[in-house]
Coordinates of C-alpha atoms in Angstrom, one line a residue:
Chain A
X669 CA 146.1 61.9 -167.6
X670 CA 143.1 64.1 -168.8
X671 CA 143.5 68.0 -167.7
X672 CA 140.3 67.5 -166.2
X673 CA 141.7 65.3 -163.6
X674 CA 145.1 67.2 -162.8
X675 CA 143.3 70.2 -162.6
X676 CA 141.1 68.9 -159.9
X677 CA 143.5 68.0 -157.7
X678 CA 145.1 71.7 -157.8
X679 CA 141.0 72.9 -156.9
X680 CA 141.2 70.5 -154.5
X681 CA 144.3 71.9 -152.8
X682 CA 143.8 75.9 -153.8
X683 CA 140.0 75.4 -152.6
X684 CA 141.1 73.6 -149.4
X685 CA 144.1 74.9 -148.1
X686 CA 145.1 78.4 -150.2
X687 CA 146.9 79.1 -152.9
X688 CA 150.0 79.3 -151.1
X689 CA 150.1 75.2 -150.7
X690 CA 149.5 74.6 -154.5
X691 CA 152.7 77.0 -154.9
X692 CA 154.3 74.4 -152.6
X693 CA 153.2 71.2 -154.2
X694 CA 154.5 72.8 -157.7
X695 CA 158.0 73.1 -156.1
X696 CA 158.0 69.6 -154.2
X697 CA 156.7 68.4 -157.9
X698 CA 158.8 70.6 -160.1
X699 CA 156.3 70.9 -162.0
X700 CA 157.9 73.9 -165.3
X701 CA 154.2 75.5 -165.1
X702 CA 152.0 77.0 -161.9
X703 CA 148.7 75.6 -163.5
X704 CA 146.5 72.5 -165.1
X705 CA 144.9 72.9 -168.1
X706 CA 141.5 71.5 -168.5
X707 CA 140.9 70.9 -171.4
X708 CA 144.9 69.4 -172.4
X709 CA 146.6 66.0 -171.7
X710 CA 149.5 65.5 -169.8
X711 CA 151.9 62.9 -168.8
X712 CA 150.6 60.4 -166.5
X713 CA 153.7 59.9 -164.2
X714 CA 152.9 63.8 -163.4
X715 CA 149.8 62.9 -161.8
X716 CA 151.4 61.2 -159.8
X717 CA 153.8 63.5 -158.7
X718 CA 151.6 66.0 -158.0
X719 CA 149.6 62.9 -155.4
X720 CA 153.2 62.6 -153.4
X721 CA 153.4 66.1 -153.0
X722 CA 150.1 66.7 -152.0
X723 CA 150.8 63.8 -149.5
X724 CA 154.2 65.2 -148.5
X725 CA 152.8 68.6 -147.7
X726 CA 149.6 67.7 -146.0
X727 CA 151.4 64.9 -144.0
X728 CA 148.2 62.7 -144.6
X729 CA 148.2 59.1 -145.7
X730 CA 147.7 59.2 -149.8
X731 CA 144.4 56.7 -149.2
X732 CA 143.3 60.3 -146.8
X733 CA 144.3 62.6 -149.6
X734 CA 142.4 60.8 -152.3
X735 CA 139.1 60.5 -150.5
X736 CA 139.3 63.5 -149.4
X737 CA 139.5 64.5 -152.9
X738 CA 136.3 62.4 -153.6
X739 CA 134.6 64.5 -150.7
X740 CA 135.6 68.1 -152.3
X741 CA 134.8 67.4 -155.8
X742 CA 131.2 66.9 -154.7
X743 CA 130.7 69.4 -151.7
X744 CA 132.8 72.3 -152.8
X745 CA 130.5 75.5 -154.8
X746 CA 133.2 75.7 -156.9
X747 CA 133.3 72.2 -158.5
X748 CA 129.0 72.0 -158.3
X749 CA 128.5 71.4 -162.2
X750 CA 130.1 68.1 -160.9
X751 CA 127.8 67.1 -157.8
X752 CA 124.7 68.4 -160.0
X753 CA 126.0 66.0 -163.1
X754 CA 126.1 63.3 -161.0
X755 CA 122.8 64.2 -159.4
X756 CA 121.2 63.2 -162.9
X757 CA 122.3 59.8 -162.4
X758 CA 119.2 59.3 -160.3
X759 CA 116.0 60.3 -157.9
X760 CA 117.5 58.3 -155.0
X761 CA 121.1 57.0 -153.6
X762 CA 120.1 53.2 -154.8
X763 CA 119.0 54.6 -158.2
X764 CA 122.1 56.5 -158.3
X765 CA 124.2 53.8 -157.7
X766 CA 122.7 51.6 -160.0
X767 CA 123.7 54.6 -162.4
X768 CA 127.8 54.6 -161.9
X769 CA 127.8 52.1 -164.3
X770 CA 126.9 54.3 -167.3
X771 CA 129.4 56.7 -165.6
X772 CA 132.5 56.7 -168.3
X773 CA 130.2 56.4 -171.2
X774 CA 128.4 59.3 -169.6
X775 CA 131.6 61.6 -169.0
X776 CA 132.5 60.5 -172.6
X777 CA 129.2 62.0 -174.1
X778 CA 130.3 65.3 -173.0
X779 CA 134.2 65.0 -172.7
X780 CA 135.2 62.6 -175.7
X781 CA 138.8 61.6 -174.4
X782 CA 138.0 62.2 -170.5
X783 CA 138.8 58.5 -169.3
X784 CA 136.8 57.8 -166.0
X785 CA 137.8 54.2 -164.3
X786 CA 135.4 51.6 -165.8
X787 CA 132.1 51.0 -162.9
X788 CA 130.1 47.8 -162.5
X789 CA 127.9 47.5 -159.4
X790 CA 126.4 44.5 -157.6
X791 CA 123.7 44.3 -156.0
X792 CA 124.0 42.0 -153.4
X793 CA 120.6 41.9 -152.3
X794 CA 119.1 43.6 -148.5
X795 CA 120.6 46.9 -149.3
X796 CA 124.0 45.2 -149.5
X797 CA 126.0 46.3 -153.3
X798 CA 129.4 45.3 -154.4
X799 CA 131.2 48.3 -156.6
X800 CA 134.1 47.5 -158.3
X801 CA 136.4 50.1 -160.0
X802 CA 139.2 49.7 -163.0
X803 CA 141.5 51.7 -164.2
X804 CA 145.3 51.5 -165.3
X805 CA 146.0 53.7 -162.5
X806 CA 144.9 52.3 -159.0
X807 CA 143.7 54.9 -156.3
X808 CA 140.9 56.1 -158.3
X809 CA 138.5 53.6 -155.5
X810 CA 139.9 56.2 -152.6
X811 CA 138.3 59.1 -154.2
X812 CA 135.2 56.9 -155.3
X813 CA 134.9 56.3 -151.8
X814 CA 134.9 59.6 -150.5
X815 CA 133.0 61.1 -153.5
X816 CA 130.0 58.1 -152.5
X817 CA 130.0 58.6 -149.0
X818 CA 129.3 62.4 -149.6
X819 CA 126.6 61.6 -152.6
X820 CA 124.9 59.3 -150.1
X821 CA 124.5 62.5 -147.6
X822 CA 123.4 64.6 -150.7
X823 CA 120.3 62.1 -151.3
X824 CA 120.2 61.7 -147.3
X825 CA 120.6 58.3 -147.1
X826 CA 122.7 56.5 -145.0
X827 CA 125.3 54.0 -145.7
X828 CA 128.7 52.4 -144.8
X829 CA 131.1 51.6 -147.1
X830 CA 135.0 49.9 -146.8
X831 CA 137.4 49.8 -149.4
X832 CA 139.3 46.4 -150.6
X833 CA 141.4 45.0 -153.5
X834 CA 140.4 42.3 -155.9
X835 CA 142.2 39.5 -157.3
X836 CA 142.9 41.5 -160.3
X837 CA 144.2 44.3 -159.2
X838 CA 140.8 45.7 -159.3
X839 CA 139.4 47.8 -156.4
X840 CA 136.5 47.3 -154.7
X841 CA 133.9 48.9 -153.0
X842 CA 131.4 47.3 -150.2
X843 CA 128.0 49.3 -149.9
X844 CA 125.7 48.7 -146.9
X845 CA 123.1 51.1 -147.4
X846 CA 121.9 51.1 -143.9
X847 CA 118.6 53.6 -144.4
X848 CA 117.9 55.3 -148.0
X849 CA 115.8 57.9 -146.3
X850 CA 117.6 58.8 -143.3
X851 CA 117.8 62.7 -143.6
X852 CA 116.4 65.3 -146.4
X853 CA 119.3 65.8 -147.8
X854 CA 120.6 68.6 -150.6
X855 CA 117.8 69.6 -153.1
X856 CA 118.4 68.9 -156.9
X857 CA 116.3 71.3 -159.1
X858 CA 116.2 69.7 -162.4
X859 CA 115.9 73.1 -164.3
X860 CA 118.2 75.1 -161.4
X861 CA 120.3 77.7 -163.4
X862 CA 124.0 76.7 -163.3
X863 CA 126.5 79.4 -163.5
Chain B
X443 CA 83.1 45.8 -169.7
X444 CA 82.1 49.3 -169.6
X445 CA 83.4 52.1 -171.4
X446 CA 84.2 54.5 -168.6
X447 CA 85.9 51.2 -167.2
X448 CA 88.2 50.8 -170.4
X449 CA 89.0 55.0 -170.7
X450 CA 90.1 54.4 -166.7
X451 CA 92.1 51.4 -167.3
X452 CA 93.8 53.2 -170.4
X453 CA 94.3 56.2 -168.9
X454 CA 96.3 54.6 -166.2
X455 CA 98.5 52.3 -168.3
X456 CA 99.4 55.8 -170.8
X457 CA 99.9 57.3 -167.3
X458 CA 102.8 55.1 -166.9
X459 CA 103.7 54.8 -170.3
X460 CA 103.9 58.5 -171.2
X461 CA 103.1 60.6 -168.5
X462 CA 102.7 63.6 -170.5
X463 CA 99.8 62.4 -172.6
X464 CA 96.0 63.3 -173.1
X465 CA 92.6 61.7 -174.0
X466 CA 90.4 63.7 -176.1
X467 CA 86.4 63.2 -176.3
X468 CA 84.8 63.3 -179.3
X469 CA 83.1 66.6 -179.1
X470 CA 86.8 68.0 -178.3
X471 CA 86.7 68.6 -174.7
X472 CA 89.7 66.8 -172.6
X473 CA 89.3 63.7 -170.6
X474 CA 92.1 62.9 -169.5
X475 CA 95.3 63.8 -169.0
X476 CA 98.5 62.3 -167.8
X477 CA 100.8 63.3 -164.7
X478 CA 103.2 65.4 -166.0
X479 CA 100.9 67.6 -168.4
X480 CA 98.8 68.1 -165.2
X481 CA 101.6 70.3 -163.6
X482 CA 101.5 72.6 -166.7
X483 CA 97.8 73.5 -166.4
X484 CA 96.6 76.0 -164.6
X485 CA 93.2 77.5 -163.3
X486 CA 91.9 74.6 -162.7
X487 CA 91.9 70.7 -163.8
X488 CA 92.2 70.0 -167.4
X489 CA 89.6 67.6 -167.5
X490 CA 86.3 68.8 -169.3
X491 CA 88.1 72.1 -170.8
X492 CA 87.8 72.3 -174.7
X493 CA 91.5 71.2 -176.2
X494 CA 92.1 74.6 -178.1
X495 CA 91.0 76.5 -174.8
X496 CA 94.7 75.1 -173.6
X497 CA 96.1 74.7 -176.6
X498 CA 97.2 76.4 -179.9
X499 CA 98.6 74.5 -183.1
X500 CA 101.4 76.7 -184.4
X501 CA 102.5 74.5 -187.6
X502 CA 102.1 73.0 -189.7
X503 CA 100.6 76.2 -191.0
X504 CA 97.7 74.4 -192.6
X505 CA 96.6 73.0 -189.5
X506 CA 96.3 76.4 -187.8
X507 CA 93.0 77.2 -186.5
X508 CA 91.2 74.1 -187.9
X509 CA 90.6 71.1 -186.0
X510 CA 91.7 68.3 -188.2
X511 CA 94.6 67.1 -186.2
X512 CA 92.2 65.1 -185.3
X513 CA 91.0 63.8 -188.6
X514 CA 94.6 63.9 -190.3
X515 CA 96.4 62.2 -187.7
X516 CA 100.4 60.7 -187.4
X517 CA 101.1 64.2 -188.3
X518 CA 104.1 65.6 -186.1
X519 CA 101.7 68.8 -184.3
X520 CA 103.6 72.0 -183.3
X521 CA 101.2 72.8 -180.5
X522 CA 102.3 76.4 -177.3
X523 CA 100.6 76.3 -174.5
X524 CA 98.0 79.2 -174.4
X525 CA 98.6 80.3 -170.9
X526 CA 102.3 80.3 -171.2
X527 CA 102.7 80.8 -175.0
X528 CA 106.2 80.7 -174.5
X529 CA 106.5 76.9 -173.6
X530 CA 106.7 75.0 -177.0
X531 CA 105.6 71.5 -177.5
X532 CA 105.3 69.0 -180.1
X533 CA 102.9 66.0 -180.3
X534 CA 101.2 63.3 -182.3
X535 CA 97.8 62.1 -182.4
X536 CA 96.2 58.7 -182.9
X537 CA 92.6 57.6 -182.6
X538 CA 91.6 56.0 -179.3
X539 CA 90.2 52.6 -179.5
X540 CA 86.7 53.7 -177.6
X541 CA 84.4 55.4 -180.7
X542 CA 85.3 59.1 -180.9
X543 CA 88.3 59.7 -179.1
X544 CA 91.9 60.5 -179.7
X545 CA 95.0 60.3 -177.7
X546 CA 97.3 62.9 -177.7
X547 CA 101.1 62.1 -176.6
X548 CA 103.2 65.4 -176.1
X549 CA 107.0 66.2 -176.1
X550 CA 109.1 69.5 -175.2
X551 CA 111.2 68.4 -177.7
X552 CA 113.9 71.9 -177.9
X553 CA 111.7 73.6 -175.3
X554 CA 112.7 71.0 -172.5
X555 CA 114.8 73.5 -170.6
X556 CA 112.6 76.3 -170.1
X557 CA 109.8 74.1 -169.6
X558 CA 111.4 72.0 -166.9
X559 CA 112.6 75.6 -164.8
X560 CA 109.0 77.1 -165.3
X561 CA 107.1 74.2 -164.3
X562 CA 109.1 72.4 -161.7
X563 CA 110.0 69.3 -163.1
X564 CA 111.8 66.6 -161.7
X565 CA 113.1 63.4 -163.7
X566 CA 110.6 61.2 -162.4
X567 CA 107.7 63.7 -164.3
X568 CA 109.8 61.4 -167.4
X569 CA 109.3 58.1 -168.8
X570 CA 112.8 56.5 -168.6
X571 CA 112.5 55.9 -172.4
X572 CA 112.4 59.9 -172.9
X573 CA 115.3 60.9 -173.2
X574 CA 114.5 64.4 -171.4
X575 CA 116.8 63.9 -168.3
X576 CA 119.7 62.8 -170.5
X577 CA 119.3 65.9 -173.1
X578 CA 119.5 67.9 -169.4
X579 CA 122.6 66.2 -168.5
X580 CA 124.4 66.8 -172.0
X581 CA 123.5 70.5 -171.9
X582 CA 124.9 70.7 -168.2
X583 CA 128.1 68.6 -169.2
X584 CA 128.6 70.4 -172.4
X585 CA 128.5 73.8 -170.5
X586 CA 130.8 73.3 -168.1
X587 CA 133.4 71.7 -170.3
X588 CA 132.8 74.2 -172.9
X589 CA 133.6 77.0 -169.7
X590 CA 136.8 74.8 -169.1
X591 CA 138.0 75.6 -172.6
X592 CA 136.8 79.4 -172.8
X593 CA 138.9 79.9 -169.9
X594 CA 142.2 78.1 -171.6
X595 CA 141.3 79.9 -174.7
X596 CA 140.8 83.9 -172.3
X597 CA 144.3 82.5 -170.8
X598 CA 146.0 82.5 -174.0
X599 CA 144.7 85.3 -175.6
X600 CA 145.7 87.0 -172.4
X601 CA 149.4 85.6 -173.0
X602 CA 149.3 86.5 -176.4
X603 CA 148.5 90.1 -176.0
X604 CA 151.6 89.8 -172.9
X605 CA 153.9 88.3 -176.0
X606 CA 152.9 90.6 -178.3
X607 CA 153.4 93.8 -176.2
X608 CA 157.1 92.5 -175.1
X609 CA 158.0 91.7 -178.8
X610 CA 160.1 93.6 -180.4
X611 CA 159.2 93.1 -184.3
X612 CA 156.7 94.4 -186.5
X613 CA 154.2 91.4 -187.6
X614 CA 153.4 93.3 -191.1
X615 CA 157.1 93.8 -192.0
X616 CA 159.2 91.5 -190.1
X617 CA 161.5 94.8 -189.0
X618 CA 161.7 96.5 -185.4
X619 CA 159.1 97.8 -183.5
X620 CA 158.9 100.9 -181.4
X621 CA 160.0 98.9 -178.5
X622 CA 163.4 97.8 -180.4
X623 CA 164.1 101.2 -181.7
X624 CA 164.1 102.8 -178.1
X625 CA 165.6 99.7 -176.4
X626 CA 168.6 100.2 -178.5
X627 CA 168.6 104.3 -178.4
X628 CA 168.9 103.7 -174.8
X629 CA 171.7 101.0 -175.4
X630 CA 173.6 103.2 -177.4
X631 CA 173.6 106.8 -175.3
X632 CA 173.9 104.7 -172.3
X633 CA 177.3 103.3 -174.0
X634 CA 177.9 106.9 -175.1
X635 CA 178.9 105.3 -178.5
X636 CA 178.2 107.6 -181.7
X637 CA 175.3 106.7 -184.3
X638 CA 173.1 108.3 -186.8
X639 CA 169.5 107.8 -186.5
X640 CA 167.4 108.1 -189.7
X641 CA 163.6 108.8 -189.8
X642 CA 161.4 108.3 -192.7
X643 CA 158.0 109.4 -193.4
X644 CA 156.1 107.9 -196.7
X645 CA 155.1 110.7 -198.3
X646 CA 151.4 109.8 -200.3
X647 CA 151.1 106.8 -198.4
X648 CA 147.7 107.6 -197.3
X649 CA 146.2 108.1 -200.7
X650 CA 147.0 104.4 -201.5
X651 CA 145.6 102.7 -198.3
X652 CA 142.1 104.9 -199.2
X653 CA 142.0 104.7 -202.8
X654 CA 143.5 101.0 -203.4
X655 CA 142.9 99.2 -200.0
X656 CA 144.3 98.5 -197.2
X657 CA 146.1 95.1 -198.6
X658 CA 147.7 97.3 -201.3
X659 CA 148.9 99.9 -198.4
X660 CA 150.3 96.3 -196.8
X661 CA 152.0 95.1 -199.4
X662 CA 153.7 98.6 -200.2
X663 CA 154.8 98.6 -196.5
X664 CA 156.3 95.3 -197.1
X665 CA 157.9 96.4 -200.7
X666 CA 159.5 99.7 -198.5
X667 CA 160.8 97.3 -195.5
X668 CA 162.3 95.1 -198.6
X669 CA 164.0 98.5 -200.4
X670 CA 165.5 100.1 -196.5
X671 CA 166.5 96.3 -195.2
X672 CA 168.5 95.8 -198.9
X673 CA 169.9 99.6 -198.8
X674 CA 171.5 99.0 -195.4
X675 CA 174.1 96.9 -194.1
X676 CA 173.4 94.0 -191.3
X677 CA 175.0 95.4 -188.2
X678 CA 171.7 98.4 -188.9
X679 CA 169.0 98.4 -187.4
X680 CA 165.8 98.6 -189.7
X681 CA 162.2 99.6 -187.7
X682 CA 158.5 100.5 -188.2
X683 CA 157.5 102.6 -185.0
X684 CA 154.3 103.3 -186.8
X685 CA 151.4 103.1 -189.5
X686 CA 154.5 104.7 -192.2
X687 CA 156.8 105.6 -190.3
X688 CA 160.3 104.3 -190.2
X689 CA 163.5 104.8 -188.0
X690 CA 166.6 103.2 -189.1
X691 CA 169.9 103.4 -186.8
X692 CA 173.4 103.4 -188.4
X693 CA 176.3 102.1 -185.6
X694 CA 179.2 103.8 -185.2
X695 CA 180.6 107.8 -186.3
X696 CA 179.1 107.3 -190.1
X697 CA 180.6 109.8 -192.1
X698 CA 178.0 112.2 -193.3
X699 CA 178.0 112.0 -197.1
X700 CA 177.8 107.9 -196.7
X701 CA 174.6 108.7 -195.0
X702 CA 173.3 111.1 -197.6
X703 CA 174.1 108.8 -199.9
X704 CA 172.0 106.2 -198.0
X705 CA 169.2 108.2 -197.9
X706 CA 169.5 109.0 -202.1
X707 CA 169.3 105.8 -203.0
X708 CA 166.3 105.1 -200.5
X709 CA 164.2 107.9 -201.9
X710 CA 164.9 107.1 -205.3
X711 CA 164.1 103.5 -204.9
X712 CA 161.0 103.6 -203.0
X713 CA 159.5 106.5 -205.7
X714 CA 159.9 103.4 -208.3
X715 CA 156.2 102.5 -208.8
X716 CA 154.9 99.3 -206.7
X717 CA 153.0 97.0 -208.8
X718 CA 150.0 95.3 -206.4
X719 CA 147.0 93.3 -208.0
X720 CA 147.2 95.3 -211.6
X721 CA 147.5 98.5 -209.5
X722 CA 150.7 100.9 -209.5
X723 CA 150.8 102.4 -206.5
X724 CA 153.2 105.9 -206.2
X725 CA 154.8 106.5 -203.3
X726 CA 157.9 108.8 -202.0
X727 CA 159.9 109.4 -198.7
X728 CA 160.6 112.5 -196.7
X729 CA 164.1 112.1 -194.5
X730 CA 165.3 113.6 -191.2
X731 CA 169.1 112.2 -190.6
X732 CA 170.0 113.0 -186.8
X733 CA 174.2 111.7 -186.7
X734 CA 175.0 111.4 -183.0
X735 CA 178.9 112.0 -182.2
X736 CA 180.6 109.5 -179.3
X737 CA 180.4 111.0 -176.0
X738 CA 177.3 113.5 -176.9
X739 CA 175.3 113.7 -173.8
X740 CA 171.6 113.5 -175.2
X741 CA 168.7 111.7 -174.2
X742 CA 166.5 109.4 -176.7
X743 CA 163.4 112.2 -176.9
X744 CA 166.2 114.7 -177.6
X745 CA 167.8 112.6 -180.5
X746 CA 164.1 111.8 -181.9
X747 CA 163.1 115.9 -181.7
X748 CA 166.6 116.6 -183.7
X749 CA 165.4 113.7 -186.6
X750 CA 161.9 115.4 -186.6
X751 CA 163.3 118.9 -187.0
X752 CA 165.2 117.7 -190.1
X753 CA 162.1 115.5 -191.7
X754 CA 160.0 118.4 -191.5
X755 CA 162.3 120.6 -193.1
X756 CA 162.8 117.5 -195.7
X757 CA 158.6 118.1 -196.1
X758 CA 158.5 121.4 -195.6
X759 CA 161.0 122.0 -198.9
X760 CA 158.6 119.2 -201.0
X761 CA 159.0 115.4 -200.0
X762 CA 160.9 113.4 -201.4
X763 CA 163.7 115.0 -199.5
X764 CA 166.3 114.7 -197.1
X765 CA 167.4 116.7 -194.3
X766 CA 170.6 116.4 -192.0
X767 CA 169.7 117.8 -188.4
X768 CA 172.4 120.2 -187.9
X769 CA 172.3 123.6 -185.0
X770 CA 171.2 126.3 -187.6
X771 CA 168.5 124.0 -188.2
X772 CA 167.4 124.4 -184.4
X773 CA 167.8 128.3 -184.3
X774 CA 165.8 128.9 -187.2
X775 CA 162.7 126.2 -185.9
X776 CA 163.0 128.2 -182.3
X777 CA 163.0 131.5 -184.3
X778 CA 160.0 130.3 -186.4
X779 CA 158.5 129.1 -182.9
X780 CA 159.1 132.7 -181.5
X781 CA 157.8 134.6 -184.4
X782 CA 154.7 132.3 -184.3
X783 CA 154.3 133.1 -180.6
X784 CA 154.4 137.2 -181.1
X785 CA 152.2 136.8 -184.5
X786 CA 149.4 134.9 -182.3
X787 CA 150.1 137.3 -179.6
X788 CA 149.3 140.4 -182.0
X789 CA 146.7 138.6 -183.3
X790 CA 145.1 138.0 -179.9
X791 CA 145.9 141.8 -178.8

């Protein structure tokens, strides 16, 4: 898995709950180093090792820990290069959803071998969308799920969402966007400086 | 139909089309101009102002102060704002279908950036064929992953310089460092096991790094750690501690003329010129031998003062010299050191 990715869920857990708990799910991971590179590619069952422990230590359900991940990457000032690239996807939640699926090749443009689960929305029709999400690795929906809830709040709409399975192993999100201006929201200056 | 009728119904389909155009009368003056382009005017509406008054043509060069962009059109226009001189643009101009006018379309093209945070731009000031927003988005992406690798690349250098300080050879010559040379020192009179510790000063050394470069002082470095590893036996140790100076540790009580003998053979062997790049290069060694017994109580800076005292009595009597630290030796320096002391004293009084 992409260094990108692994490295997010240590921000997640430094950011969230201290430095001392990412010491913790090293030890409950054995991980042999303390940090995730970026910009390198590691093993993919280490991912995963590092989701247990984050589960084991937290004592949350993983489906928690993932969303709650999807929540952080897009709230927290130190990921906000994230929330602002997303941001671009659109002027308002519907035209940012109808964005995620330009979402991998988008991530690709700037990070060549970053591999981002494959989006394809639906729209049902009467505010109603179907999202469905592949990847090899399942789980990725959870932190869609969170990371949507939170981007609908940033364009201050509001709108419910639940999280299934397809027949294909697929996951699959269901998008009632109940009111698409129902608060102001977070600005997005197009030209803001980013650190 | 009426003409003002078809400029209006143009104007609002380029509006749509490409919100950063503008409509040009035939006497010059502006007529139009489209949403976007609005927002970067100021003192007043555009409309009826002469087109130089707001802008300036900066190339091509030829069409600099003249007005034929309008007769030599499909030419790529370099054009700056003139109240904001700063903000680039680029355009192209084609003739309107009513008699007279042109339309001008305009692009930030490189500027896009500077002109988006100075005039407040949103993505929906863009056609969704422009691909301004995207060009936004790359630069944003290719930032931030570009800081995720500085920060991999400031972490290993960091590591690097951590390696390199707890290394203990020398990258030029492949000997000991510094670091080895008192690591084993200590080993040694901790152990209270005897030794001899050699130093060696190039003698001219300098005059080939200034005169034939530093890669010919390199390579004669090299050639000297080649000459003392050869002239020495394995269980030696064999160190640069700095730019030419060398320290080479002999294990066990090493009978005195073996060392001597040592020392001979390195002096004569590294005065053998040094062919580099058609060059010779000349070089010579000054020697301080300091022979530790077993059981000596010394410390390390002790040991390294008794070496010094002998190499500069090894200089002192004309390079190319060794010297084995012995007592008399010590006397005579603190003698020296005394009669120094009264000479400055008299010279004071």
């Amino acid at each position: 898995m992409h260094g990108l990715i692994n490295r997010a869920l240590q921000y997640f857990v430094t950011d969230t709950y201290g430095s001392d708990r990412w010491e913790e799910v090293v030890r409950i991971a054995r991980l042999d180093f303390a940090e995730f590179e970026a910009m390198l590619h590691y093993e993919d069952a280490l991912t995963e090792q590092v989701i247990a422990a984050i589960v084991k230590t937290l004592g949350v359900k993983r489906a928690m820990v993932l969303e709650d991940i999807g929540t952080y990457l897009v709230t927290h000032p130190n990921v906000e290069a994230l929330r602002r690239l997303l941001r671009f996807g659109g002027e308002s939640f519907p035209e940012f959803l109808q964005s995620l699926d330009d979402l991998a090749d988008r991530s690709r443009l700037a990070v060549e071998d970053l591999e981002l689960p494959e989006l394809e929305l639906d729209d049902l029709g009467d505010g109603a969308y179907s999202l469905s999400c592949r990847h090899v690795h399942g789980g990725f929906g959870y932190v869609l799920m969170g990371l949507l809830r939170t981007m609908a709040d940033d364009y201050g709409a509001l709108a419910l969402l639940d999280h299934a399975f397809g027949q294909e192993g697929e996951e699959i999100i269901d998008i009632k966007l109940v009111d698409a201006d129902f608060s102001p929201g977070r600005g997005f200056d197009l030209g803001a400086h980013v650190a | 139909m009426s003409e003002t009728h078809d400029i209006t119904a143009m104007a609002d389909m380029f509006d749509v089309i490409c919100p950063m155009h503008l409509l040009v009368n035939a006497d010059q003056t502006i007529a139009h101009v489209g949403p976007t382009l609005a927002k970067l005017s100021t003192g007043g509406p555009p409309k009826g102002r002469a087109f130089f008054d707001m802008f300036e043509i900066t190339r091509p060069s030829r069409l600099k102060m003249s007005h034929a962009i309008f007769t030599e059109t499909s030419t790529r226009v370099h054009l700056r704002l003139r109240h904001a001189r700063d903000v680039k643009l680029q355009a192209i101009v084609a003739p309107a279908p009513m008699a007279g006018m042109h339309i001008v379309n305009l692009g930030f093209g490189i500027s896009l950036r500077d002109a988006v945070r100075r005039f407040h731009l949103n993505s929906s000031d863009f056609a969704p064929t422009d691909l301004a927003v995207e060009m936004l988005y790359l630069v944003e992406a290719k930032s931030a992953a570009m800081e995720a690798s500085r920060k991999l690349n400031r972490r290993l250098q960091a590591e690097k310089a951590v390696a390199e300080t707890q290394a203990y050879t020398d990258t030029l010559t492949g000997l000991k460092n510094r670091r080895a040379v008192d690591h084993i020192l200590q080993r040694f009179l901790a152990a209270g096991v005897g030794f001899a510790l050699m130093q060696l000063d190039l003698d001219f050394f300098k005059t080939v790094n200034d005169t034939r470069g530093h890669a010919a002082g390199d390579y004669v470095l090299q050639q000297v750690a080649r000459i003392l590893r050869e002239e020495t036996r394995a269980l030696d140790e064999v160190a640069r501690i700095g730019g030419d100076e060398f320290v080479l540790l002999f294990q066990g009580n090493v009978d005195e003329t073996l060392l001597t003998s040592i020392a001979e053979r390195i002096i004569s062997r590294v005065q053998e010129p040094i062919f580099f790049k058609g060059d010779t290069c000349t070089i010579s060694a000054s020697i301080g031998i300091a022979p530790v017994r077993a059981g000596t109580v010394l410390t390390a800076q002790q040991v390294f003062a008794n070496a010094d005292l002998a190499l500069y009595a090894s200089k002192e009597n004309g390079r190319g010299r060794y010297t084995v630290f012995t007592r008399a030796l010590r006397r005579k320096a603190q003698i020296k050191k005394a009669e120094d002391a009264q000479k400055d004293a008299s010279d004071a009084a």
